[in-house]
Amino acid sequence: MDHAAPPFPAPTTVEEFRDRLSALSDSLPRRMRQCADFVAANADRIAVSTVAELAAGAEVPPSALMRFCQIMGFSGFSEMQKLFRDAYTPGWPDYSTRLRNLKDNGAGSPAALLAEFVEAGRLSLEALAKSVDEAALEAAVARLAKAETVHVVGLRRAFPVASYLAYVFEKMSVPAMLHDGVGKLDHRFALRPGDALLAITFAPYSEETLTLAQDARARGLPVVAMTDHLTSPLARLADAVVAVPEVDFGAFRSLSATIAMALALAVAVGSARDEASTG
Amino acid sequence: MDHAAPPFPAPTTVEEFRDRLSALSDSLPRRMRQCADFVAANADRIAVSTVAELAAGAEVPPSALMRFCQIMGFSGFSEMQKLFRDAYTPGWPDYSTRLRNLKDNGAGSPAALLAEFVEAGRLSLEALAKSVDEAALEAAVARLAKAETVHVVGLRRAFPVASYLAYVFEKMSVPAMLHDGVGKLDHRFALRPGDALLAITFAPYSEETLTLAQDARARGLPVVAMTDHLTSPLARLADAVVAVPEVDFGAFRSLSATIAMALALAVAVGSARDEASTG
DNA sequence: GGATGAATGGAATAAATATTCCAAAACGTC
DNA sequence: GACGTTTTGGAATATTTATTCCATTCATCC
């Protein structure tokens, strides 16, 4: 037998494709490896590229890429490309068309503003998906899951997020306290040993939030930060930092990414605690 | 001169392309019209289709589609396709790839949860862009812009949105009052003639919010509703209704769409008032 | 109703693109 | 360091896909 026919049937979904990719990639010769790596990182470009373009991107000759397609179980490149072209449609049937129409209502019109904020939100979410540090996120969850009571603080622009966190924690039966600054009471002494603080602030950083974080840290309590950069003043005070990129339109943040992150954090903490108590 | 050479230079961006499309589409013979209509509705598929496929979709022979490309100012189909292939990349460089990788961390892991919430938020935003009723939005803005003080109410899940609205109104110097239910004080008598109420609630509808809306209506004040359906109990009490579709993941709303709408509303109201006072 | 010009469809051609094949190189083994 | 095996690169070929051209149809105006 010459160069054995594909031992696998061809993947029929992008999911299957990725599964096979990660299954194979360990036992692959050098050039094939390059193909696999490049394809994994640029899967979305397969649909709109030629063999020659992809091969150039992966820095291999076209024939190597052809061989790669066959190793993946396809008859050739065209069959592989078809998979990605078919899978491409979902996402925006006419979403961008619609956005454009909204903006055509004239700059400053409510509909045009809405289109801008929708776009900002979407960009924020995409940026978040791309930039999230999974290890940092898990570290944050671990800290909060061990706390007796989770204290949440976030003021001004961060307050909507903080209040939503408090709501979700309550729904998940996680003991939590929202530090909302009502009556200028700072409640700093509500933080007891065994508790943890989840602090949220973005540039320009809120003084009160930083102060409370500082205070918690001084007393040896774990501080988890949700902020805009790893270099923010809050990050320096924290034991675990979750960075959330957020796109502004005009003076205002979309908060979409921040809220998505807050939800993930809260739900993960909630289920971690459930497992700890029932398991 | 035979069939005149393209009088236009080729569009260099998708925007320009659409502009030309709507400029031309009135003065086009039948088959060209079919091409234009189909392309307008399926612009996103140009990048991944062949001439034959698109022609079939538009129900014209391939040669008609070729001519259409030339009328649009391109040398041929390939040049037109190149525009869309290039424009295709920036949208989601590897966003969906990344989401998949996050989900691969295992169901229930923080990263996987985050991926789900990001996806829910994105879907919400897209649904909002598609479903928004521009006239209703403008009506809502008009009502609020005329009010002396804007009263904002939203409790539980809607509270983050309400509090963000209050923040934005403040930043834009719009007199606004947040009804937050602190101390179970309902502050209903703070609503004075000339004011308006912006009420936010989603199923299951919050009793207190409905009560306040009812009260405002009984006293003849305009009520603007932000809610999930035109049939919600709040909608019946309102003079203007803004419906916001929102996708849940698990038990929790992403709020992305709701916040985008809230921002658009608040900023539009803010600038409308500016114009009224300075103009 | 016939002449004129634009519009159309399909078949022929040109170009681009994928695919195969084989000789040369690299690698590991004895 | 020679031998068999695997991997590689590039040139030759096959296939698909875009593009052109022209005969025919359709509409319009005289």
Coordinates of C-alpha atoms (C1' of nucleotides) in Angstrom, one line a residue:
Chain A
M1 CA 0.0 0.0 0.0
D2 CA 1.4 3.3 -1.0
H3 CA 0.6 6.4 1.0
A4 CA -2.4 5.0 2.8
A5 CA -5.9 6.4 1.9
P6 CA -7.4 8.6 4.6
P7 CA -8.1 6.4 7.6
F8 CA -10.8 8.8 8.8
P9 CA -14.0 9.9 7.2
A10 CA -14.0 13.6 6.4
P11 CA -15.2 15.9 9.2
T12 CA -18.7 17.2 8.5
T13 CA -18.8 20.1 10.9
V14 CA -16.3 22.8 12.0
E15 CA -16.5 21.2 15.4
E16 CA -15.4 17.9 14.2
F17 CA -12.7 19.6 12.1
R18 CA -11.2 21.2 15.2
D19 CA -11.5 18.0 17.2
R20 CA -9.5 16.1 14.6
L21 CA -7.0 18.9 14.4
S22 CA -6.1 18.8 18.0
A23 CA -6.1 15.0 18.0
L24 CA -3.6 14.9 15.2
S25 CA -1.4 17.8 15.8
D26 CA 0.9 15.9 18.1
S27 CA 1.9 13.2 15.7
L28 CA 2.6 15.3 12.6
P29 CA 5.8 15.9 10.7
R30 CA 7.2 19.4 10.6
R31 CA 5.6 20.9 7.5
M32 CA 2.2 19.3 8.3
R33 CA 2.5 20.8 11.7
Q34 CA 3.0 24.3 10.2
C35 CA -0.2 23.8 8.2
A36 CA -2.1 22.6 11.2
D37 CA -1.0 25.5 13.4
F38 CA -1.7 28.1 10.7
V39 CA -5.1 26.6 10.0
A40 CA -6.1 26.5 13.6
A41 CA -5.2 30.1 14.1
N42 CA -6.9 31.2 10.8
A43 CA -9.8 28.9 10.4
D44 CA -12.1 31.7 9.4
R45 CA -9.9 32.6 6.4
I46 CA -10.2 29.2 4.8
A47 CA -13.5 30.1 3.3
V48 CA -12.2 33.1 1.4
S49 CA -8.7 32.0 0.4
T50 CA -7.0 30.0 -2.3
V51 CA -4.6 27.2 -1.7
A52 CA -1.7 29.4 -2.7
E53 CA -2.6 32.1 -0.3
L54 CA -3.0 29.8 2.7
A55 CA 0.2 28.0 1.8
A56 CA 2.0 31.3 1.7
G57 CA 0.6 32.2 5.1
A58 CA 1.7 28.9 6.6
E59 CA 5.0 29.2 4.8
V60 CA 4.8 25.9 3.1
P61 CA 4.5 25.0 -0.6
P62 CA 1.0 24.5 -2.0
S63 CA 1.5 20.8 -2.3
A64 CA 2.2 20.5 1.4
L65 CA -1.1 22.1 2.1
M66 CA -2.8 19.7 -0.2
R67 CA -1.4 16.8 1.6
F68 CA -2.5 18.3 4.8
C69 CA -6.1 18.4 3.6
Q70 CA -5.9 14.8 2.7
I71 CA -4.5 13.9 6.1
M72 CA -7.5 15.6 7.6
G73 CA -9.7 13.2 5.7
F74 CA -10.8 15.4 2.8
S75 CA -10.4 14.5 -0.8
G76 CA -8.6 17.8 -1.3
F77 CA -8.6 21.4 -0.6
S78 CA -11.9 22.2 -2.3
E79 CA -13.8 19.8 -0.2
M80 CA -12.3 21.3 3.0
Q81 CA -13.1 24.8 1.8
K82 CA -16.7 23.8 1.1
L83 CA -17.1 22.9 4.8
F84 CA -16.1 26.4 5.8
R85 CA -18.0 28.2 3.2
D86 CA -21.2 26.4 4.1
A87 CA -20.7 27.1 7.8
Y88 CA -20.0 30.7 7.2
T89 CA -23.5 32.1 6.9
P90 CA -24.6 32.2 10.5
G91 CA -24.1 35.4 12.5
W92 CA -25.3 38.3 10.3
P93 CA -28.1 37.4 7.9
D94 CA -28.7 41.1 7.3
Y95 CA -27.4 42.6 10.5
S96 CA -24.9 44.9 9.0
T97 CA -27.3 46.1 6.4
R98 CA -29.7 46.9 9.1
L99 CA -27.2 48.9 11.1
R100 CA -26.3 50.9 8.0
N101 CA -29.9 51.7 7.4
L102 CA -30.3 52.9 11.0
K103 CA -27.2 55.1 10.7
D104 CA -28.7 56.6 7.5
N105 CA -31.4 58.2 9.6
G106 CA -28.9 61.0 10.1
A107 CA -26.1 61.5 12.6
G108 CA -27.5 62.3 16.0
S109 CA -30.9 60.7 15.4
P110 CA -31.9 58.2 18.1
A111 CA -31.7 55.3 15.6
A112 CA -28.2 56.3 14.5
L113 CA -27.1 56.5 18.1
L114 CA -28.5 53.1 18.8
A115 CA -26.6 51.7 15.9
E116 CA -23.4 53.1 17.3
F117 CA -24.0 51.7 20.7
V118 CA -24.9 48.3 19.3
E119 CA -21.7 48.3 17.4
A120 CA -19.7 49.4 20.4
G121 CA -21.2 46.6 22.4
R122 CA -20.5 44.0 19.8
L123 CA -16.9 45.1 19.4
S124 CA -16.5 45.0 23.1
L125 CA -17.8 41.4 23.3
E126 CA -15.5 40.3 20.5
A127 CA -12.5 41.9 22.0
L128 CA -13.3 40.3 25.3
A129 CA -13.6 36.9 23.8
K130 CA -10.2 37.4 22.1
S131 CA -8.3 38.8 25.1
V132 CA -9.6 37.0 28.1
D133 CA -7.0 35.3 30.3
E134 CA -8.6 32.0 31.3
A135 CA -6.1 31.3 34.1
A136 CA -6.8 34.7 35.7
L137 CA -10.5 34.2 35.5
E138 CA -10.2 30.8 37.2
A139 CA -8.0 32.3 39.9
A140 CA -10.6 35.0 40.5
V141 CA -13.4 32.4 40.7
A142 CA -11.4 30.3 43.1
R143 CA -10.8 33.2 45.5
L144 CA -14.5 34.2 45.5
A145 CA -15.8 30.7 45.9
K146 CA -13.9 30.2 49.1
A147 CA -15.1 33.4 50.7
E148 CA -17.8 33.3 53.3
T149 CA -19.4 36.6 52.1
V150 CA -18.6 38.3 48.8
H151 CA -18.5 42.0 49.1
V152 CA -19.1 43.9 45.9
V153 CA -18.1 47.4 45.2
G154 CA -18.4 49.5 42.1
L155 CA -19.4 53.1 41.8
R156 CA -20.5 55.6 39.2
R157 CA -20.2 53.9 35.8
A158 CA -19.3 50.6 37.4
F159 CA -22.3 50.7 39.7
P160 CA -24.7 49.1 37.2
V161 CA -22.3 46.1 37.0
A162 CA -21.9 45.9 40.8
S163 CA -25.6 46.0 41.4
Y164 CA -26.2 43.3 38.8
L165 CA -23.6 41.1 40.4
A166 CA -25.3 41.6 43.7
Y167 CA -28.6 40.5 42.1
V168 CA -27.1 37.4 40.6
F169 CA -25.3 36.4 43.7
E170 CA -28.5 36.6 45.6
K171 CA -30.3 34.5 43.1
M172 CA -27.6 31.9 43.4
S173 CA -27.8 31.9 47.2
V174 CA -24.2 33.3 47.5
P175 CA -23.9 35.5 50.6
A176 CA -23.1 38.9 49.1
M177 CA -23.1 42.5 50.1
L178 CA -23.3 45.4 47.8
H179 CA -21.4 48.5 48.9
D180 CA -23.4 51.2 47.3
G181 CA -22.3 54.3 49.1
V182 CA -25.8 55.2 50.1
G183 CA -25.7 57.8 52.9
K184 CA -21.9 58.0 52.5
L185 CA -21.7 55.0 54.8
D186 CA -18.7 53.0 53.8
H187 CA -19.5 49.8 55.7
R188 CA -15.8 48.9 55.7
F189 CA -16.2 47.1 58.9
A190 CA -18.7 44.7 57.4
L191 CA -15.7 43.0 55.8
R192 CA -14.9 40.1 58.2
P193 CA -12.1 37.6 58.2
G194 CA -12.9 34.9 55.7
D195 CA -14.7 37.3 53.4
A196 CA -13.5 38.5 50.0
L197 CA -13.9 41.8 48.0
L198 CA -14.8 42.0 44.4
A199 CA -14.0 45.5 43.3
I200 CA -14.9 47.1 39.9
T201 CA -13.5 50.3 38.5
F202 CA -12.4 51.8 35.2
A203 CA -10.4 54.9 34.4
P204 CA -11.0 57.5 35.8
Y205 CA -10.8 55.3 38.8
S206 CA -13.2 55.8 41.6
E207 CA -11.5 57.0 44.8
E208 CA -13.9 55.2 47.2
T209 CA -13.5 51.9 45.4
L210 CA -9.7 52.1 45.6
T211 CA -9.9 53.0 49.3
L212 CA -12.1 50.1 50.1
A213 CA -9.8 47.7 48.2
Q214 CA -6.8 49.1 50.0
D215 CA -8.5 48.6 53.3
A216 CA -9.5 45.1 52.6
R217 CA -6.0 44.3 51.5
A218 CA -4.5 45.8 54.6
R219 CA -6.6 43.5 56.6
G220 CA -5.5 40.5 54.7
L221 CA -8.7 39.8 52.8
P222 CA -8.5 38.5 49.2
V223 CA -9.3 41.2 46.6
V224 CA -10.5 40.4 43.1
A225 CA -10.4 43.2 40.6
M226 CA -12.4 43.8 37.5
T227 CA -10.8 46.7 35.7
D228 CA -9.7 48.0 32.3
H229 CA -6.0 47.2 32.3
L230 CA -3.6 45.1 34.1
T231 CA -1.8 48.3 35.0
S232 CA -4.7 50.0 36.6
P233 CA -4.3 51.3 40.2
L234 CA -6.8 48.7 41.3
A235 CA -4.8 45.9 39.8
R236 CA -1.9 46.6 42.1
L237 CA -4.1 46.1 45.1
A238 CA -5.6 42.8 44.0
D239 CA -4.8 39.2 44.4
A240 CA -6.6 38.3 41.1
V241 CA -7.2 40.6 38.2
V242 CA -9.8 40.2 35.5
A243 CA -9.1 42.7 32.6
V244 CA -12.1 43.7 30.5
P245 CA -11.7 45.6 27.3
E246 CA -14.6 47.9 26.6
V247 CA -15.2 50.0 23.5
D248 CA -16.7 53.5 24.1
F249 CA -18.9 55.4 21.9
G250 CA -18.8 59.1 22.7
A251 CA -18.3 59.4 26.4
F252 CA -20.1 56.3 27.4
R253 CA -19.1 52.6 27.8
S254 CA -21.3 50.0 26.4
L255 CA -20.7 47.8 29.4
S256 CA -21.6 44.7 27.4
A257 CA -18.3 43.0 27.9
T258 CA -18.2 44.0 31.5
I259 CA -21.6 42.5 32.2
A260 CA -20.8 39.3 30.3
M261 CA -17.7 38.9 32.4
A262 CA -19.6 39.7 35.6
L263 CA -22.2 37.1 34.8
A264 CA -19.6 34.5 34.0
L265 CA -17.8 35.2 37.2
A266 CA -20.9 35.2 39.4
V267 CA -22.4 32.0 37.9
A268 CA -19.0 30.2 38.1
V269 CA -18.7 31.2 41.7
G270 CA -22.2 30.1 42.4
S271 CA -21.7 26.7 41.0
A272 CA -18.3 26.2 42.5
R273 CA -19.9 26.8 45.9
D274 CA -22.7 24.5 45.2
E275 CA -20.3 21.7 44.4
A276 CA -18.2 22.4 47.5
S277 CA -21.3 22.2 49.8
T278 CA -23.0 19.2 48.3
G279 CA -20.0 17.2 47.2
Chain B
M1 CA -18.1 53.7 -28.8
D2 CA -19.8 50.4 -28.1
H3 CA -21.2 49.7 -24.7
A4 CA -19.5 52.5 -22.8
A5 CA -16.6 51.7 -20.5
P6 CA -17.5 52.0 -16.8
P7 CA -18.1 55.7 -16.2
F8 CA -17.3 55.3 -12.5
P9 CA -14.1 54.2 -10.8
A10 CA -14.6 51.0 -8.9
P11 CA -15.8 51.2 -5.3
T12 CA -13.0 50.7 -2.8
T13 CA -15.0 50.0 0.3
V14 CA -18.2 48.1 1.1
E15 CA -19.8 51.4 2.0
E16 CA -19.1 52.9 -1.3
F17 CA -20.3 49.8 -3.0
R18 CA -23.7 50.1 -1.2
D19 CA -23.9 53.7 -2.0
R20 CA -23.5 53.1 -5.7
L21 CA -25.9 50.2 -5.5
S22 CA -28.7 52.3 -4.2
A23 CA -27.8 55.2 -6.5
L24 CA -28.0 52.9 -9.6
S25 CA -30.8 50.6 -8.7
D26 CA -33.6 52.9 -10.0
S27 CA -32.2 53.2 -13.5
L28 CA -31.5 49.6 -14.3
P29 CA -32.9 47.1 -16.8
R30 CA -34.8 44.1 -15.6
R31 CA -32.0 41.5 -15.3
M32 CA -29.5 44.0 -13.8
R33 CA -32.1 44.9 -11.3
Q34 CA -32.4 41.3 -10.2
C35 CA -28.7 41.2 -9.8
A36 CA -28.7 44.4 -7.7
D37 CA -31.5 43.2 -5.5
F38 CA -30.0 39.8 -4.9
V39 CA -26.6 41.3 -4.2
A40 CA -28.0 43.9 -1.8
A41 CA -29.8 41.2 0.2
N42 CA -26.8 38.7 0.2
A43 CA -23.8 41.0 0.2
D44 CA -22.1 38.8 2.8
R45 CA -22.2 35.8 0.5
I46 CA -20.3 37.4 -2.3
A47 CA -17.0 36.6 -0.6
V48 CA -17.7 32.8 -0.6
S49 CA -19.6 32.2 -3.8
T50 CA -18.8 31.7 -7.4
V51 CA -20.3 33.5 -10.3
A52 CA -22.4 30.6 -11.1
E53 CA -23.8 30.3 -7.6
L54 CA -24.7 33.9 -7.3
A55 CA -26.2 33.9 -10.8
A56 CA -28.4 31.0 -9.8
G57 CA -29.4 32.8 -6.6
A58 CA -30.4 35.9 -8.6
E59 CA -32.0 33.7 -11.2
V60 CA -30.0 35.2 -14.1
P61 CA -27.5 33.7 -16.4
P62 CA -23.8 34.0 -15.4
S63 CA -23.1 36.5 -18.1
A64 CA -25.8 38.9 -16.8
L65 CA -24.0 38.9 -13.4
M66 CA -20.7 39.6 -15.1
R67 CA -22.2 42.6 -16.8
F68 CA -23.6 43.8 -13.5
C69 CA -20.1 43.7 -12.0
Q70 CA -18.9 45.9 -14.8
I71 CA -21.8 48.3 -14.5
M72 CA -20.8 48.7 -10.8
G73 CA -17.4 49.8 -12.0
F74 CA -15.3 46.6 -11.6
S75 CA -13.3 45.0 -14.3
G76 CA -15.1 41.8 -13.5
F77 CA -16.4 39.5 -10.9
S78 CA -13.1 38.7 -9.4
E79 CA -12.3 42.3 -8.6
M80 CA -15.6 42.7 -7.0
Q81 CA -15.2 39.6 -4.9
K82 CA -11.8 40.7 -3.8
L83 CA -13.4 43.8 -2.2
F84 CA -15.6 41.5 -0.1
R85 CA -13.0 39.0 0.7
D86 CA -10.7 41.7 2.0
A87 CA -13.4 43.4 4.0
Y88 CA -14.5 40.1 5.4
T89 CA -11.5 39.5 7.6
P90 CA -11.6 42.5 10.1
G91 CA -15.1 41.7 11.3
W92 CA -14.3 38.5 13.2
P93 CA -10.6 37.8 12.7
D94 CA -10.8 34.7 14.9
Y95 CA -13.6 35.6 17.2
S96 CA -15.7 32.5 16.6
T97 CA -12.5 30.4 16.7
R98 CA -11.7 31.8 20.1
L99 CA -15.2 31.3 21.4
R100 CA -15.0 27.6 20.5
N101 CA -11.6 27.3 22.2
L102 CA -13.1 28.9 25.4
K103 CA -16.0 26.5 25.3
D104 CA -13.5 23.6 25.0
N105 CA -12.4 24.3 28.5
G106 CA -15.3 22.1 29.5
A107 CA -18.9 22.9 30.2
G108 CA -19.3 24.8 33.4
S109 CA -15.8 26.1 33.5
P110 CA -15.6 29.9 33.9
A111 CA -14.2 30.4 30.4
A112 CA -17.0 28.3 28.9
L113 CA -19.6 30.3 30.8
L114 CA -18.0 33.5 29.6
A115 CA -18.2 32.3 26.0
E116 CA -21.9 31.6 26.5
F117 CA -22.7 35.0 27.9
V118 CA -20.6 36.7 25.2
E119 CA -22.6 34.9 22.6
A120 CA -25.9 35.7 24.3
G121 CA -24.9 39.4 24.3
R122 CA -24.0 39.4 20.7
L123 CA -27.2 37.7 19.7
S124 CA -29.2 40.2 21.7
L125 CA -27.5 43.1 20.0
E126 CA -28.0 41.7 16.6
A127 CA -31.7 41.0 17.3
L128 CA -32.1 44.5 18.6
A129 CA -30.6 46.0 15.5
K130 CA -33.0 44.0 13.4
S131 CA -36.1 44.6 15.4
V132 CA -36.0 48.1 16.6
D133 CA -38.9 50.4 15.7
E134 CA -37.4 53.7 14.9
A135 CA -40.7 55.6 15.1
A136 CA -41.4 54.3 18.6
L137 CA -37.9 55.2 19.7
E138 CA -38.2 58.8 18.4
A139 CA -41.6 59.1 20.1
A140 CA -40.0 58.0 23.4
V141 CA -37.2 60.5 23.0
A142 CA -39.7 63.3 22.2
R143 CA -41.7 62.6 25.4
L144 CA -38.7 62.6 27.6
A145 CA -37.0 65.6 26.0
K146 CA -40.0 67.7 26.9
A147 CA -40.1 66.6 30.6
E148 CA -38.8 68.9 33.3
T149 CA -37.5 66.0 35.3
V150 CA -37.1 62.5 34.1
H151 CA -38.0 59.9 36.7
V152 CA -36.3 56.5 36.1
V153 CA -37.6 53.3 37.7
G154 CA -36.4 49.7 37.3
L155 CA -35.9 47.2 40.0
R156 CA -34.2 43.8 40.4
R157 CA -32.8 42.7 37.0
A158 CA -33.8 46.0 35.5
F159 CA -32.1 48.0 38.2
P160 CA -28.6 48.0 36.7
V161 CA -30.1 49.6 33.6
A162 CA -32.0 52.1 35.6
S163 CA -29.0 53.1 37.5
Y164 CA -26.9 53.5 34.4
L165 CA -29.6 55.7 32.9
A166 CA -29.5 57.9 36.0
Y167 CA -25.7 58.1 35.6
V168 CA -25.9 59.1 32.0
F169 CA -28.6 61.6 32.5
E170 CA -26.6 63.2 35.2
K171 CA -23.5 63.4 33.0
M172 CA -25.6 65.1 30.3
S173 CA -27.1 67.6 32.8
V174 CA -30.6 66.2 32.3
P175 CA -32.6 66.6 35.6
A176 CA -33.3 63.0 36.5
M177 CA -34.3 61.0 39.6
L178 CA -33.7 57.4 40.2
H179 CA -36.4 55.6 42.1
D180 CA -34.4 52.8 43.7
G181 CA -36.7 51.6 46.4
V182 CA -34.2 52.2 49.1
G183 CA -35.9 52.1 52.5
K184 CA -39.2 51.1 50.7
L185 CA -39.8 54.7 50.2
D186 CA -41.6 55.0 46.9
H187 CA -41.2 58.7 46.3
R188 CA -44.3 58.8 44.2
F189 CA -45.0 62.3 45.1
A190 CA -41.7 63.4 43.7
L191 CA -43.4 63.2 40.3
R192 CA -44.7 66.7 39.5
P193 CA -46.7 68.0 36.7
G194 CA -44.4 68.5 33.7
D195 CA -42.3 65.5 34.6
A196 CA -42.1 62.2 32.8
L197 CA -41.5 58.6 33.9
L198 CA -39.2 56.1 32.2
A199 CA -40.1 52.7 33.5
I200 CA -38.2 49.5 32.8
T201 CA -39.3 46.0 33.6
F202 CA -39.2 42.5 32.0
A203 CA -41.1 39.3 32.7
P204 CA -41.7 38.5 35.5
Y205 CA -42.7 42.1 35.8
S206 CA -41.9 44.0 39.0
E207 CA -45.0 45.0 40.9
E208 CA -43.5 48.2 42.3
T209 CA -42.6 49.4 38.8
L210 CA -46.0 48.7 37.4
T211 CA -47.6 50.5 40.4
L212 CA -45.5 53.6 39.9
A213 CA -46.3 53.7 36.2
Q214 CA -50.0 53.3 37.0
D215 CA -49.8 56.1 39.4
A216 CA -48.0 58.4 37.0
R217 CA -50.5 57.7 34.3
A218 CA -53.4 58.4 36.6
R219 CA -51.9 61.8 37.3
G220 CA -51.6 62.5 33.6
L221 CA -47.8 62.3 33.3
P222 CA -46.3 60.8 30.2
V223 CA -44.9 57.3 30.7
V224 CA -42.2 55.8 28.5
A225 CA -41.8 52.0 28.8
M226 CA -38.7 49.9 28.1
T227 CA -39.9 46.3 28.2
D228 CA -39.6 42.9 26.5
H229 CA -42.8 42.8 24.5
L230 CA -45.4 45.2 23.1
T231 CA -47.9 43.1 25.1
S232 CA -46.3 43.4 28.5
P233 CA -48.4 44.8 31.3
L234 CA -46.2 47.8 31.3
A235 CA -46.8 48.6 27.7
R236 CA -50.5 49.0 28.4
L237 CA -49.7 51.8 30.9
A238 CA -47.4 53.7 28.6
D239 CA -47.6 56.5 26.1
A240 CA -44.5 55.3 24.2
V241 CA -43.1 51.8 24.2
V242 CA -39.6 50.7 23.3
A243 CA -39.4 46.9 23.0
V244 CA -36.0 45.3 23.6
P245 CA -35.4 41.7 22.7
E246 CA -32.9 40.0 25.0
V247 CA -31.3 36.6 24.8
D248 CA -30.9 34.7 28.1
F249 CA -28.3 32.2 28.9
G250 CA -29.4 30.0 31.8
A251 CA -31.5 32.2 34.1
F252 CA -29.7 35.5 33.4
R253 CA -30.2 38.2 30.8
S254 CA -27.2 39.6 29.1
L255 CA -28.6 43.1 29.3
S256 CA -26.4 44.1 26.4
A257 CA -29.3 45.1 24.2
T258 CA -31.1 46.8 27.0
I259 CA -28.1 48.9 27.9
A260 CA -27.4 49.8 24.3
M261 CA -31.0 51.0 24.0
A262 CA -30.8 52.8 27.3
L263 CA -27.7 54.7 26.2
A264 CA -29.2 55.6 22.9
L265 CA -32.3 56.9 24.6
A266 CA -30.4 58.9 27.2
V267 CA -28.0 60.5 24.8
A268 CA -30.7 61.3 22.3
V269 CA -32.8 62.9 25.1
G270 CA -29.7 64.8 26.3
S271 CA -28.9 66.3 22.9
A272 CA -32.5 67.1 22.1
R273 CA -32.7 69.1 25.3
D274 CA -29.5 70.9 24.5
E275 CA -30.8 71.9 21.1
A276 CA -34.0 73.1 22.6
S277 CA -32.3 75.3 25.2
T278 CA -29.5 76.7 23.1
G279 CA -31.4 76.9 19.7
Chain C
dG1 C1' -45.4 47.2 -38.9
dG2 C1' -40.6 47.9 -39.8
dA3 C1' -36.2 49.7 -38.3
dT4 C1' -33.0 50.7 -34.5
dG5 C1' -30.9 50.2 -30.4
dA6 C1' -30.5 48.1 -26.1
dA7 C1' -30.7 43.9 -23.5
dT8 C1' -30.2 39.0 -23.1
dG9 C1' -28.6 34.0 -23.0
dG10 C1' -25.6 30.6 -24.2
dA11 C1' -21.7 28.7 -26.2
dA12 C1' -16.6 29.4 -26.8
dT13 C1' -12.4 30.9 -24.7
dA14 C1' -9.1 32.4 -21.4
dA15 C1' -7.5 32.5 -16.8
dA16 C1' -7.0 31.0 -12.4
dT17 C1' -6.8 27.3 -9.3
dA18 C1' -6.6 22.8 -7.5
dT19 C1' -4.5 18.5 -7.8
dT20 C1' -1.2 14.9 -8.9
dC21 C1' 3.2 12.9 -9.6
dC22 C1' 7.9 12.1 -9.2
dA23 C1' 12.6 13.2 -8.3
dA24 C1' 15.3 15.0 -4.6
dA25 C1' 16.2 15.7 0.2
dA26 C1' 16.1 14.5 5.0
dC27 C1' 15.8 11.3 8.5
dG28 C1' 16.4 7.4 11.2
dT29 C1' 18.3 2.7 11.5
dC30 C1' 21.5 -0.7 11.3
Chain D
dG1 C1' 28.4 5.7 6.2
dA2 C1' 25.0 3.0 3.3
dC3 C1' 20.0 1.6 3.0
dG4 C1' 15.2 1.9 3.4
dT5 C1' 11.6 5.0 4.7
dT6 C1' 9.3 9.2 5.2
dT7 C1' 8.9 13.8 3.9
dT8 C1' 9.4 17.5 0.9
dG9 C1' 9.2 20.9 -3.2
dG10 C1' 8.2 22.0 -7.7
dA11 C1' 6.8 21.3 -12.2
dA12 C1' 3.1 19.2 -15.1
dT13 C1' -1.7 18.4 -15.5
dA14 C1' -6.6 18.4 -14.8
dT15 C1' -10.5 20.9 -13.3
dT16 C1' -13.0 24.6 -12.2
dT17 C1' -14.3 29.2 -12.7
dA18 C1' -14.3 33.7 -14.8
dT19 C1' -14.8 36.2 -19.0
dT20 C1' -15.8 37.4 -23.7
dC21 C1' -18.3 37.4 -27.9
dC22 C1' -22.0 37.1 -30.9
dA23 C1' -26.5 35.7 -32.5
dT24 C1' -31.2 36.3 -30.9
dT25 C1' -34.9 38.6 -28.5
dC26 C1' -37.2 42.4 -26.8
dA27 C1' -38.8 47.0 -26.5
dT28 C1' -39.2 51.6 -28.6
dC29 C1' -39.8 55.1 -31.8
dC30 C1' -40.8 56.5 -36.3

